[in-house]
Coordinates of C-alpha atoms in Angstrom, one line a residue:
Chain B
M28 CA -17.0 -28.9 125.6
R29 CA -14.0 -29.7 123.4
L30 CA -12.8 -33.3 123.5
S31 CA -9.2 -32.3 124.3
G32 CA -10.3 -30.5 127.4
F33 CA -12.4 -33.5 128.4
T34 CA -9.5 -36.0 128.3
E35 CA -7.3 -33.4 130.0
S36 CA -9.9 -33.2 132.8
L37 CA -10.1 -36.9 133.1
L38 CA -6.3 -37.2 133.4
I39 CA -6.3 -34.5 136.1
A40 CA -9.0 -36.4 137.9
F41 CA -7.2 -39.7 138.0
G42 CA -4.0 -37.9 139.0
T43 CA -5.8 -36.6 142.0
F44 CA -7.0 -40.0 143.0
R45 CA -3.5 -41.3 142.8
T46 CA -2.1 -38.6 145.1
H47 CA -5.0 -38.7 147.6
K48 CA -6.0 -42.4 147.7
M49 CA -7.4 -42.4 151.3
R50 CA -9.2 -39.1 151.0
S51 CA -10.8 -40.1 147.7
F52 CA -11.9 -43.4 149.1
L53 CA -13.6 -41.8 152.2
T54 CA -15.2 -39.3 149.9
I55 CA -16.8 -41.9 147.7
L56 CA -17.9 -44.1 150.6
G57 CA -21.4 -42.6 150.8
V58 CA -21.9 -43.0 147.1
L59 CA -20.5 -46.5 147.3
I60 CA -22.9 -47.5 150.0
G61 CA -25.9 -45.9 148.2
V62 CA -25.1 -47.8 145.0
A63 CA -24.3 -51.0 146.8
C64 CA -27.8 -50.7 148.4
I65 CA -29.5 -50.3 145.1
I66 CA -27.8 -53.2 143.6
G67 CA -28.1 -55.4 146.6
M68 CA -31.9 -54.7 147.0
V69 CA -32.6 -55.1 143.3
S70 CA -30.8 -58.4 143.3
I71 CA -32.9 -59.6 146.2
I72 CA -36.1 -58.5 144.5
K73 CA -35.1 -60.1 141.3
G74 CA -34.2 -63.2 143.2
L75 CA -37.7 -63.2 144.8
D76 CA -39.1 -62.8 141.3
K77 CA -37.2 -65.8 140.1
S78 CA -38.2 -68.2 142.9
M79 CA -41.4 -66.9 144.3
A80 CA -42.9 -65.7 141.1
G81 CA -41.9 -69.0 139.7
Q82 CA -44.0 -70.8 142.2
I83 CA -47.0 -68.5 141.6
E84 CA -46.6 -68.8 137.9
S85 CA -46.7 -72.6 137.9
L86 CA -50.2 -72.3 139.3
G87 CA -53.1 -71.9 136.9
S88 CA -55.6 -69.0 136.9
N89 CA -59.1 -69.5 138.2
V90 CA -57.9 -72.5 140.1
I91 CA -58.1 -72.9 143.9
Y92 CA -55.1 -74.5 145.5
V93 CA -55.0 -76.3 148.8
S94 CA -51.7 -77.1 150.6
K95 CA -50.2 -77.3 154.0
F96 CA -48.4 -74.0 153.6
K97 CA -48.9 -70.9 151.6
P98 CA -46.3 -70.9 148.9
G99 CA -43.5 -68.4 149.2
I100 CA -39.9 -68.2 150.4
Q101 CA -39.3 -69.5 153.8
M102 CA -36.8 -67.4 155.8
G103 CA -35.7 -69.0 159.0
R104 CA -37.5 -71.7 160.9
R105 CA -41.2 -72.2 160.8
S106 CA -43.2 -71.8 163.9
E107 CA -44.0 -74.8 166.1
E108 CA -47.6 -74.9 164.9
E109 CA -46.5 -74.9 161.3
R110 CA -43.9 -77.6 161.9
N111 CA -46.5 -79.9 163.4
R112 CA -49.1 -79.5 160.6
K113 CA -50.3 -82.6 159.0
G114 CA -50.0 -83.0 155.3
I115 CA -53.0 -82.8 152.9
T116 CA -53.8 -86.4 151.9
F117 CA -55.3 -88.2 148.9
E118 CA -58.3 -88.9 151.1
D119 CA -58.8 -85.2 151.6
A120 CA -58.9 -84.8 147.8
V121 CA -61.6 -87.4 147.5
A122 CA -63.6 -85.8 150.3
V123 CA -63.4 -82.4 148.8
R124 CA -64.6 -83.7 145.4
E125 CA -67.5 -85.6 147.0
N126 CA -68.7 -83.2 149.7
C127 CA -68.3 -79.7 148.3
P128 CA -71.2 -78.8 146.0
A129 CA -69.4 -75.8 144.4
V130 CA -66.4 -78.0 143.4
E131 CA -66.4 -79.6 139.9
A132 CA -63.1 -81.5 139.9
V133 CA -60.0 -82.0 142.1
S134 CA -56.5 -82.8 140.9
P135 CA -54.1 -83.9 143.7
Q136 CA -50.5 -83.1 142.8
N137 CA -47.7 -84.7 144.7
Y138 CA -44.3 -82.9 144.2
Y139 CA -40.8 -84.1 144.5
H140 CA -37.9 -81.7 145.0
R141 CA -34.6 -83.4 144.4
P142 CA -31.8 -81.9 146.5
G143 CA -29.8 -79.9 143.9
G144 CA -32.8 -79.7 141.6
N145 CA -34.7 -82.2 139.4
Y146 CA -33.4 -82.9 136.0
A147 CA -34.8 -84.4 132.8
K148 CA -32.5 -85.9 130.2
Y149 CA -32.8 -87.1 126.7
R150 CA -29.5 -88.4 125.3
N151 CA -27.0 -85.7 126.2
I152 CA -29.5 -82.8 126.4
E153 CA -30.6 -81.9 129.9
V154 CA -33.3 -79.7 131.4
T155 CA -32.5 -78.4 134.8
R156 CA -34.9 -77.7 137.7
P157 CA -38.2 -78.7 136.1
S158 CA -40.9 -79.3 138.7
F159 CA -41.8 -83.0 138.9
F160 CA -45.1 -84.3 140.2
G161 CA -47.7 -87.1 140.1
T162 CA -51.3 -86.4 139.3
I163 CA -54.5 -87.9 137.9
P164 CA -56.4 -87.4 134.5
D165 CA -58.6 -84.6 136.0
Y166 CA -55.5 -82.4 136.0
E167 CA -56.3 -81.2 132.5
V168 CA -59.8 -80.0 133.3
V169 CA -58.9 -78.5 136.6
N170 CA -56.0 -76.5 135.3
N171 CA -57.7 -75.8 132.0
S172 CA -54.5 -76.8 130.4
F173 CA -54.5 -79.5 127.7
V174 CA -52.1 -81.7 125.7
V175 CA -51.1 -80.4 122.3
E176 CA -49.2 -83.5 121.2
G177 CA -49.9 -87.2 122.0
R178 CA -52.3 -87.9 124.8
F179 CA -52.7 -87.2 128.5
I180 CA -52.3 -89.8 131.3
T181 CA -55.3 -92.1 131.7
D182 CA -56.9 -93.9 134.6
A183 CA -55.2 -97.1 133.4
D184 CA -51.7 -95.4 133.6
V185 CA -52.5 -94.5 137.2
K186 CA -53.9 -97.9 138.1
F187 CA -51.0 -99.9 136.5
R188 CA -48.3 -97.4 137.6
A189 CA -47.1 -96.9 134.1
Y190 CA -43.7 -95.2 133.5
V191 CA -45.1 -92.6 131.2
C192 CA -44.8 -88.9 131.4
I193 CA -46.2 -85.6 130.0
L194 CA -43.8 -82.8 129.4
G195 CA -44.3 -79.1 129.9
Y196 CA -44.0 -77.1 126.7
D197 CA -40.5 -75.7 127.4
V198 CA -39.2 -79.1 128.5
A199 CA -40.3 -80.7 125.2
K200 CA -38.8 -77.8 123.2
T201 CA -35.5 -78.0 124.9
L202 CA -35.1 -81.8 124.9
F203 CA -36.5 -82.5 121.4
E204 CA -36.4 -79.3 119.4
N205 CA -37.7 -80.5 116.0
L206 CA -38.1 -84.1 116.9
D207 CA -41.5 -85.7 117.8
P208 CA -41.2 -86.3 121.6
V209 CA -44.1 -88.8 121.7
G210 CA -42.8 -92.4 122.2
K211 CA -39.2 -91.2 123.2
K212 CA -37.7 -92.4 126.4
I213 CA -36.3 -89.9 128.8
L214 CA -34.6 -90.0 132.2
V215 CA -36.1 -88.1 135.1
N216 CA -34.0 -88.0 138.3
G217 CA -32.6 -91.4 137.1
D218 CA -35.8 -93.2 136.2
R219 CA -36.8 -94.0 132.7
F220 CA -40.1 -92.7 131.4
T221 CA -41.8 -92.9 128.0
V222 CA -43.1 -89.5 126.8
V223 CA -46.8 -89.8 125.8
G224 CA -47.8 -86.2 125.5
V225 CA -46.8 -82.5 125.6
M226 CA -48.8 -79.8 127.3
E227 CA -49.8 -76.6 125.6
K228 CA -47.9 -73.5 126.3
K229 CA -49.1 -71.6 129.3
E230 CA -48.9 -67.9 129.7
E231 CA -46.0 -66.6 131.8
L232 CA -47.3 -63.9 134.1
L233 CA -44.1 -62.8 135.7
G234 CA -41.6 -64.1 133.2
S235 CA -40.0 -66.6 135.6
G236 CA -40.0 -69.4 133.1
H237 CA -41.6 -71.8 135.5
A238 CA -45.1 -72.2 134.0
N239 CA -43.9 -74.5 131.2
N240 CA -41.0 -76.2 132.9
F241 CA -42.4 -79.4 134.4
V242 CA -42.7 -83.2 134.0
L243 CA -45.8 -84.9 135.2
I244 CA -46.4 -88.6 135.7
P245 CA -49.3 -90.8 136.9
Y246 CA -50.2 -90.4 140.6
D247 CA -49.6 -94.0 141.6
T248 CA -46.4 -94.3 139.7
F249 CA -45.2 -91.2 141.7
T250 CA -46.2 -92.7 145.1
K251 CA -44.4 -95.9 144.1
I252 CA -41.1 -94.0 143.4
H253 CA -41.5 -91.6 146.2
P254 CA -43.5 -93.3 149.0
E255 CA -42.1 -90.8 151.4
E256 CA -43.8 -87.9 149.8
K257 CA -47.2 -87.8 151.6
E258 CA -48.0 -84.1 151.4
L259 CA -50.1 -83.2 148.5
A260 CA -51.1 -80.0 146.9
L261 CA -54.7 -80.0 145.6
A262 CA -55.8 -78.1 142.5
V263 CA -59.6 -77.5 142.6
K264 CA -61.9 -76.4 139.9
A265 CA -65.1 -74.6 140.9
R266 CA -68.3 -75.2 138.9
S267 CA -68.0 -71.6 137.6
P268 CA -65.7 -68.6 138.3
E269 CA -68.5 -67.0 140.3
L270 CA -68.5 -70.0 142.6
I271 CA -64.8 -69.7 143.5
P272 CA -65.5 -67.9 146.9
A273 CA -68.2 -70.4 147.8
A274 CA -65.9 -73.3 146.9
I275 CA -63.1 -71.8 149.0
D276 CA -65.5 -71.5 152.0
Q277 CA -66.8 -75.1 151.5
I278 CA -63.2 -76.5 151.2
T279 CA -62.1 -74.6 154.3
E280 CA -65.1 -75.8 156.3
L281 CA -64.6 -79.4 155.3
L282 CA -60.8 -79.5 155.9
R283 CA -61.2 -77.8 159.3
R284 CA -63.6 -80.5 160.3
R285 CA -61.5 -83.3 158.9
R286 CA -58.3 -82.0 160.5
G287 CA -60.1 -81.3 163.8
V288 CA -59.2 -77.6 164.1
P289 CA -60.9 -76.0 167.1
Y290 CA -63.4 -73.3 166.2
D291 CA -61.3 -70.5 167.8
K292 CA -58.0 -71.5 166.1
P293 CA -56.9 -70.3 162.6
D294 CA -56.6 -72.7 159.7
D295 CA -53.7 -75.1 159.8
F296 CA -53.6 -75.3 156.0
A297 CA -53.8 -72.8 153.1
V298 CA -56.5 -72.4 150.5
F299 CA -55.6 -69.8 147.9
T300 CA -55.8 -68.7 144.3
Q301 CA -53.1 -67.4 142.0
E302 CA -54.7 -63.9 142.2
N303 CA -54.4 -63.9 146.1
L304 CA -50.7 -64.7 145.8
M305 CA -50.0 -62.2 143.1
D306 CA -51.5 -59.4 145.3
M307 CA -49.5 -60.5 148.3
Y308 CA -46.4 -60.7 146.3
K309 CA -46.8 -57.3 144.7
Q310 CA -47.3 -55.8 148.1
L311 CA -44.1 -57.4 149.4
T312 CA -41.9 -56.3 146.5
G313 CA -43.5 -52.8 146.8
I314 CA -42.3 -52.6 150.4
I315 CA -38.8 -53.7 149.5
Y316 CA -38.6 -51.2 146.7
L317 CA -39.6 -48.4 149.0
A318 CA -37.0 -49.5 151.6
M319 CA -34.4 -49.6 148.8
I320 CA -35.3 -46.0 147.7
V321 CA -35.1 -44.7 151.2
I322 CA -31.8 -46.3 152.2
S323 CA -30.1 -45.6 148.9
S324 CA -31.3 -42.0 148.9
I325 CA -29.7 -41.4 152.3
G326 CA -26.5 -43.1 151.1
L327 CA -26.4 -41.0 147.9
L328 CA -27.2 -37.8 149.8
V329 CA -24.4 -38.4 152.3
G330 CA -22.1 -39.3 149.4
G331 CA -23.1 -36.1 147.5
V332 CA -22.3 -34.0 150.5
G333 CA -18.9 -35.8 150.9
V334 CA -18.1 -35.1 147.2
M335 CA -19.1 -31.5 147.6
N336 CA -16.9 -31.1 150.7
I337 CA -13.9 -32.7 149.2
M338 CA -14.3 -30.7 145.9
L339 CA -14.4 -27.5 147.9
V340 CA -11.1 -28.5 149.6
S341 CA -9.7 -29.5 146.2
V342 CA -10.6 -26.1 144.8
T343 CA -8.9 -24.3 147.6
E344 CA -5.8 -26.5 147.4
R345 CA -5.5 -25.9 143.7
T346 CA -6.2 -22.2 143.7
R347 CA -2.8 -21.6 142.2
E348 CA -3.3 -24.2 139.5
I349 CA -6.6 -22.6 138.6
G350 CA -4.8 -19.2 138.3
I351 CA -2.2 -20.7 136.0
R352 CA -4.8 -22.3 133.8
K353 CA -6.8 -19.1 133.6
A354 CA -3.7 -17.0 132.9
I355 CA -2.9 -19.1 129.9
G356 CA -6.4 -19.0 128.5
A357 CA -8.8 -21.4 130.3
K358 CA -12.3 -20.0 130.2
R359 CA -14.8 -20.2 133.0
K360 CA -16.5 -23.2 131.5
D361 CA -13.2 -25.0 131.1
I362 CA -12.5 -24.7 134.8
L363 CA -16.2 -25.6 135.6
W364 CA -16.0 -28.7 133.5
Q365 CA -12.6 -29.7 134.9
F366 CA -14.0 -29.8 138.4
L367 CA -17.3 -31.4 137.4
I368 CA -15.6 -34.1 135.5
E369 CA -13.3 -34.7 138.5
A370 CA -16.2 -34.9 140.9
S371 CA -18.2 -37.3 138.6
S372 CA -15.3 -39.6 137.9
L373 CA -14.5 -39.7 141.6
S374 CA -18.1 -40.5 142.3
G375 CA -18.3 -42.9 139.3
I376 CA -15.4 -44.9 140.7
G377 CA -17.5 -45.0 143.9
G378 CA -20.4 -46.2 141.8
V379 CA -18.4 -49.0 140.2
L380 CA -17.1 -50.2 143.6
G381 CA -20.7 -50.0 144.9
I382 CA -21.9 -52.1 142.1
I383 CA -19.2 -54.7 142.8
L384 CA -20.0 -54.6 146.5
G385 CA -23.7 -54.9 145.8
L386 CA -23.1 -57.9 143.5
L387 CA -21.0 -59.6 146.2
F388 CA -23.7 -58.9 148.7
A389 CA -26.2 -60.5 146.4
Q390 CA -24.0 -63.6 146.0
L391 CA -23.7 -63.8 149.7
V392 CA -27.5 -63.7 150.1
A393 CA -27.9 -66.4 147.5
L394 CA -25.4 -68.5 149.4
V395 CA -27.0 -68.4 152.8
S396 CA -30.7 -68.1 151.8
P397 CA -33.0 -69.7 149.3
L398 CA -33.0 -66.6 147.2
P399 CA -31.1 -66.9 143.9
A400 CA -29.1 -63.7 143.0
A401 CA -29.9 -62.0 139.8
V402 CA -28.9 -58.5 138.9
P403 CA -30.1 -57.2 135.6
L404 CA -27.7 -55.0 133.5
L405 CA -30.2 -52.2 133.4
W406 CA -29.9 -51.7 137.2
V407 CA -26.1 -51.8 137.1
L408 CA -26.3 -49.0 134.6
I409 CA -28.9 -47.1 136.7
G410 CA -26.7 -47.5 139.8
F411 CA -23.7 -46.1 137.9
G412 CA -25.8 -43.3 136.5
F413 CA -27.0 -42.3 139.9
S414 CA -23.4 -42.1 141.2
V415 CA -22.4 -39.8 138.4
G416 CA -25.6 -37.8 138.6
V417 CA -25.1 -37.1 142.4
A418 CA -21.6 -35.8 141.7
L419 CA -22.9 -33.5 138.9
I420 CA -25.5 -32.1 141.3
F421 CA -23.3 -31.7 144.3
G422 CA -20.2 -30.8 142.3
I423 CA -21.8 -27.8 140.6
Y424 CA -21.3 -25.4 143.5
P425 CA -17.5 -26.1 144.1
A426 CA -16.9 -26.1 140.3
Y427 CA -18.8 -22.8 140.0
R428 CA -16.7 -21.3 142.8
A429 CA -13.5 -22.4 141.0
S430 CA -14.6 -21.0 137.7
K431 CA -15.3 -17.6 139.2
L432 CA -11.9 -17.2 140.9
N433 CA -9.8 -14.2 139.9
P434 CA -6.7 -15.3 138.1
I435 CA -4.5 -12.5 139.6
E436 CA -5.4 -13.5 143.2
C437 CA -5.0 -17.2 142.4
L438 CA -1.5 -16.6 141.1
H439 CA -0.4 -15.0 144.3
Y440 CA -2.2 -17.6 146.5
E441 CA 0.2 -19.5 148.7
Chain U
M9 CA 1.1 -0.5 116.7
L10 CA 0.9 -3.6 118.9
I11 CA 0.1 -2.0 122.2
K12 CA -1.5 1.3 122.7
T13 CA -2.8 2.5 126.1
V14 CA -4.7 5.8 126.4
D15 CA -4.9 7.4 129.9
L16 CA -5.1 4.0 131.7
W17 CA -6.3 4.0 135.3
K18 CA -6.7 1.3 137.8
T19 CA -8.3 2.1 141.1
Y20 CA -8.8 -0.3 144.0
T21 CA -10.8 0.0 147.2
V22 CA -9.2 -1.6 150.2
G23 CA -11.5 -1.2 153.1
T24 CA -12.3 2.5 153.1
E25 CA -9.1 3.5 151.4
T26 CA -9.0 4.1 147.6
I27 CA -5.7 3.2 145.9
H28 CA -4.9 4.5 142.5
A29 CA -2.4 1.9 141.4
V30 CA -2.2 3.1 137.8
Q31 CA -2.8 6.7 137.1
G32 CA -3.2 7.7 133.5
V33 CA -0.6 5.6 131.8
S34 CA -0.3 6.2 128.0
V35 CA 2.3 4.1 126.3
E36 CA 2.8 2.8 122.7
I37 CA 4.8 -0.3 121.9
E38 CA 5.6 -1.5 118.4
K39 CA 5.6 -5.0 117.2
G40 CA 9.0 -6.5 117.6
E41 CA 10.1 -4.2 120.4
Y42 CA 11.9 -5.3 123.6
V43 CA 10.7 -3.1 126.4
A44 CA 11.3 -3.1 130.2
I45 CA 9.0 -1.7 132.8
M46 CA 10.9 -0.6 135.8
G47 CA 10.0 0.7 139.2
P48 CA 10.3 0.2 142.9
S49 CA 7.7 -1.9 144.7
G50 CA 4.4 -0.1 145.1
S51 CA 5.0 1.8 141.8
G52 CA 2.1 0.0 140.2
K53 CA 4.2 -2.0 137.7
S54 CA 2.5 -5.3 138.7
T55 CA -0.9 -3.7 138.2
L56 CA 0.2 -2.3 134.8
M57 CA 1.5 -5.7 133.8
N58 CA -1.8 -7.3 134.8
L59 CA -3.6 -4.8 132.6
I60 CA -1.3 -5.2 129.6
G61 CA -1.5 -9.0 130.2
C62 CA -5.3 -8.9 130.0
L63 CA -5.5 -10.5 133.5
D64 CA -7.4 -7.4 134.6
S65 CA -9.6 -4.7 133.2
P66 CA -8.8 -1.0 133.6
T67 CA -11.1 1.3 135.7
R68 CA -10.8 4.0 133.1
G69 CA -9.0 4.5 129.8
E70 CA -8.4 2.5 126.7
Y71 CA -6.2 -0.4 125.8
H72 CA -5.7 -1.6 122.3
L73 CA -3.8 -4.9 121.7
N74 CA -3.0 -6.0 118.2
G75 CA -5.8 -3.9 116.8
R76 CA -8.4 -5.1 119.3
R77 CA -9.9 -2.9 122.0
V78 CA -9.5 -5.1 125.0
S79 CA -10.3 -2.6 127.7
A80 CA -14.0 -3.4 127.4
M81 CA -13.9 -7.1 127.1
S82 CA -15.6 -9.8 129.3
D83 CA -13.7 -12.3 131.3
D84 CA -14.1 -15.1 128.8
E85 CA -13.1 -12.8 125.9
L86 CA -10.0 -11.8 127.9
A87 CA -9.2 -15.5 128.5
Y88 CA -9.3 -16.0 124.7
I89 CA -7.0 -13.0 124.1
R90 CA -4.6 -14.3 126.8
N91 CA -4.5 -17.6 125.2
K92 CA -4.0 -16.3 121.6
E93 CA -1.9 -13.1 122.0
I94 CA 0.0 -13.4 125.2
G95 CA 2.7 -15.7 126.6
F96 CA 3.3 -15.3 130.3
V97 CA 6.6 -15.9 132.2
F98 CA 6.4 -15.5 136.0
Q99 CA 8.9 -15.0 138.7
T100 CA 7.8 -18.2 140.4
F101 CA 7.5 -20.1 137.1
N102 CA 3.9 -21.2 137.8
L103 CA 4.2 -24.6 136.3
L104 CA 1.8 -27.4 137.1
P105 CA 3.8 -29.5 139.7
R106 CA 2.3 -32.9 138.7
A107 CA 2.6 -32.5 135.0
S108 CA 5.7 -33.2 132.8
A109 CA 7.5 -30.4 131.1
L110 CA 5.9 -31.5 127.8
H111 CA 2.4 -31.4 129.3
N112 CA 3.0 -28.0 130.9
V113 CA 4.0 -26.6 127.5
E114 CA 1.0 -28.3 125.8
L115 CA -1.4 -26.6 128.2
P116 CA -2.2 -23.4 126.3
L117 CA -2.9 -25.5 123.2
I118 CA -5.4 -27.6 125.2
Y119 CA -7.5 -24.5 125.8
N120 CA -7.8 -23.6 122.2
G121 CA -8.7 -27.0 121.0
T122 CA -5.6 -28.0 119.1
S123 CA -5.6 -31.7 118.3
S124 CA -3.4 -34.0 120.4
G125 CA -0.9 -34.8 117.7
E126 CA -0.4 -31.2 116.7
R127 CA -0.1 -30.2 120.4
I128 CA 2.7 -32.6 121.0
R129 CA 4.5 -31.5 117.8
K130 CA 4.3 -27.8 118.7
A131 CA 5.2 -28.4 122.4
K132 CA 8.3 -30.4 121.4
E133 CA 9.3 -27.7 119.0
A134 CA 8.9 -25.0 121.7
L135 CA 11.0 -27.1 124.1
K136 CA 13.6 -27.4 121.5
T137 CA 13.8 -23.6 121.1
V138 CA 14.7 -23.3 124.7
D139 CA 17.2 -26.3 124.5
L140 CA 15.2 -28.6 126.7
E141 CA 14.3 -31.4 124.3
D142 CA 16.0 -33.9 126.5
R143 CA 14.0 -33.0 129.6
M144 CA 10.5 -33.3 128.2
T145 CA 9.3 -36.1 130.5
H146 CA 10.7 -34.5 133.7
R147 CA 8.4 -32.9 136.2
P148 CA 9.1 -29.4 137.5
N149 CA 10.6 -30.7 140.8
E150 CA 13.1 -32.7 138.8
L151 CA 14.4 -29.6 137.0
S152 CA 16.6 -26.8 138.1
G153 CA 15.3 -23.3 138.5
G154 CA 16.8 -22.2 135.2
Q155 CA 15.3 -25.2 133.5
R156 CA 11.9 -24.5 135.0
Q157 CA 12.0 -21.0 133.7
R158 CA 12.9 -22.3 130.3
V159 CA 9.9 -24.6 130.4
A160 CA 7.8 -21.6 131.3
L161 CA 9.3 -19.8 128.3
A162 CA 8.5 -22.7 126.0
R163 CA 4.9 -22.6 127.3
A164 CA 4.8 -18.8 126.6
L165 CA 6.1 -19.4 123.1
V166 CA 4.1 -22.4 122.1
N167 CA 1.0 -20.6 120.8
N168 CA 3.1 -18.0 118.8
P169 CA 1.7 -15.1 120.8
A170 CA 1.9 -11.5 119.7
L171 CA 3.5 -10.6 123.0
I172 CA 5.7 -12.3 125.6
L173 CA 5.1 -10.8 129.0
A174 CA 7.6 -11.6 131.8
D175 CA 7.2 -10.6 135.4
E176 CA 10.6 -10.6 137.2
P177 CA 11.7 -13.6 135.2
T178 CA 15.1 -13.8 137.0
G179 CA 13.8 -13.0 140.5
N180 CA 14.1 -16.6 141.7
L181 CA 17.3 -17.4 139.9
D182 CA 21.0 -16.9 140.8
T183 CA 22.9 -14.3 138.7
A184 CA 24.5 -16.7 136.3
T185 CA 21.3 -18.6 135.5
G186 CA 19.4 -15.2 135.4
A187 CA 21.9 -14.0 132.8
E188 CA 21.3 -17.2 130.7
I189 CA 17.6 -16.6 130.8
M190 CA 18.1 -13.0 129.7
E191 CA 20.3 -14.2 126.8
L192 CA 17.4 -16.5 125.8
F193 CA 15.0 -13.5 125.9
G194 CA 17.5 -11.6 123.7
R195 CA 17.6 -14.4 121.2
L196 CA 13.9 -14.7 121.1
H197 CA 13.7 -10.9 120.5
R198 CA 16.2 -11.2 117.6
E199 CA 14.0 -13.9 116.1
G200 CA 11.1 -11.4 115.9
N201 CA 9.2 -11.7 119.2
T202 CA 7.8 -8.7 121.1
I203 CA 8.9 -8.8 124.7
I204 CA 7.9 -6.8 127.8
I205 CA 9.9 -7.4 131.0
V206 CA 8.7 -6.1 134.3
T207 CA 11.5 -5.7 136.8
H208 CA 12.9 -3.6 139.6
E209 CA 16.5 -4.3 138.7
R210 CA 18.2 -2.0 136.3
D211 CA 20.8 -4.8 135.4
I212 CA 17.9 -6.8 134.0
A213 CA 16.1 -3.8 132.5
I214 CA 19.0 -2.8 130.3
Y215 CA 18.8 -6.0 128.3
A216 CA 15.8 -4.3 126.7
D217 CA 15.8 -1.6 124.1
R218 CA 13.6 0.8 125.9
I219 CA 12.8 1.3 129.6
F220 CA 9.7 2.8 131.1
Y221 CA 10.3 4.1 134.6
L222 CA 7.2 3.9 136.8
R223 CA 6.6 5.8 140.0
D224 CA 3.4 6.2 141.9
G225 CA 1.3 4.7 139.1
K226 CA 2.7 7.1 136.4
V227 CA 5.3 6.9 133.8
E228 CA 8.1 9.0 135.2
K229 CA 10.5 8.8 132.3
E230 CA 11.3 6.8 129.2
E231 CA 14.9 5.8 128.3
D232 CA 16.3 4.3 125.1
V233 CA 19.1 2.0 126.3
R234 CA 20.1 0.4 123.0
H235 CA 23.5 2.3 123.1
I236 CA 24.4 0.6 126.4
K237 CA 24.1 -2.8 124.8
N238 CA 25.8 -1.8 121.6
S239 CA 28.7 -0.3 123.5
G240 CA 29.6 -3.8 124.5
N241 CA 28.1 -4.2 127.9

């Protein structure tokens, strides 16, 4: 199609919106809702990715974790049973290491979550939201993750509650760039620590950026700063990967006994591996994606029928105009394109409004729930593409009807 | 020869009835002529105008326009011919109500791909020819009937067509304004345009040089009326 005809069609289309504001809005409502659905859902999924995948990612592979709750995003209140659960203690860690034959080493990890997020600061450079925890020298072996610069924490650091810290790879990169971090003093949540080592870069499974964003300190230093944090997470290494299921059984058995769980009641703690969580997570997002596809398809279908209906009305209303245009030389395809462009720009406006609504919805969700909102540009473009595509499909029939009208009859149409 | 029709027929079927609207019309019109087609309603003059204007195809017979045999063309080919060779002027003006005068005049150029700058230049020139250069941004509802018809004339002229075809161009105008429009047609004719006017009024028809009288789909008679004008009408 010629460019001059294209801009002409666009101008006509926008002229129509101006004269029929209410009607145009009602027409695009379906498309608007469909696109808003896509954008809203995607932002929720991406939000899940950012927080939940982040938690999963900060775990190591081939490592068994033990904690009071399964990690994930808590929506609403926990059940009474869950709220009354006892925390995992340091004594539990010792018992697991000594009583489970399939276990080689245990690393207790005690986390602190500062309201508003932890921070680590060197001079005026700040790292936001690193995880911050205390642990023991076994951490390296258990997590199969080692220092690349400096040294790890030692038994002496733990015993004397030294203010030393080890940085995750990304934290070190951000704070120090080309400088040598070892020996520098940094502030973590207001306390001063000397950096003694930097951990090697861990693989990011879901791209959340959490695997290498942490600061760890000696266990006893941590309990001195945060005596209120009594709930541990344990990372456990089995003697071999084949022994992981056996180790899980032994740990479960031991903890049930130690915590006095009756034989007919479920566990009041969680033993899991990164692989378990990944599977669960993928199932969950799969369901959300499916729901998104169903809801937004219905929205787009309704929107498409709306566009088709109003375009048929528009063709009838403008029969005379079509006659004039044909009389002075518009070909069939000129008329066809005019109405197609009108339909798709109408629907495209619906798409843009839908995107805005979806983004607002995502912000709202982020505001009232622990899910951060994140909408990738790609999905914004996909949402817009859908809205225009729907109009092209549903606009074909009215546009085709317009293009086939007889100019003589059109000119005498009242 | 600009227009040559040979035994042109147009037959419609309305329900079970067959209507022969045009029955074997053979006319020849030279380039630069000013011709009127006259006849009472039902005489088939509108159908003949549609055929000459390439808005419709004949059931039988041949029609040559400017050397092209248009009687056997497809819809899109006819659209091309209408755009290039014919400028229409209608009784009801048929302007786009929401577009400015300038945009209305530009319209035929949009459909042959003329660039935007060239379009505006030509449209302004055409509006100047009909003395409306000061009304370019007005919409049809802000113009008088006579001004609207002049916009329609400018639209008909803008593409330099071989033929200007007017269907009762004064039908919706008062006598004085109608006379003004007819003066304008006369001027355009003197400037070299070929004009065909379809009308049922003899007062209008005699502005032309030659009149075809149509009755029951046939050319009943042909009259040269140049002497009436020259005798100082």
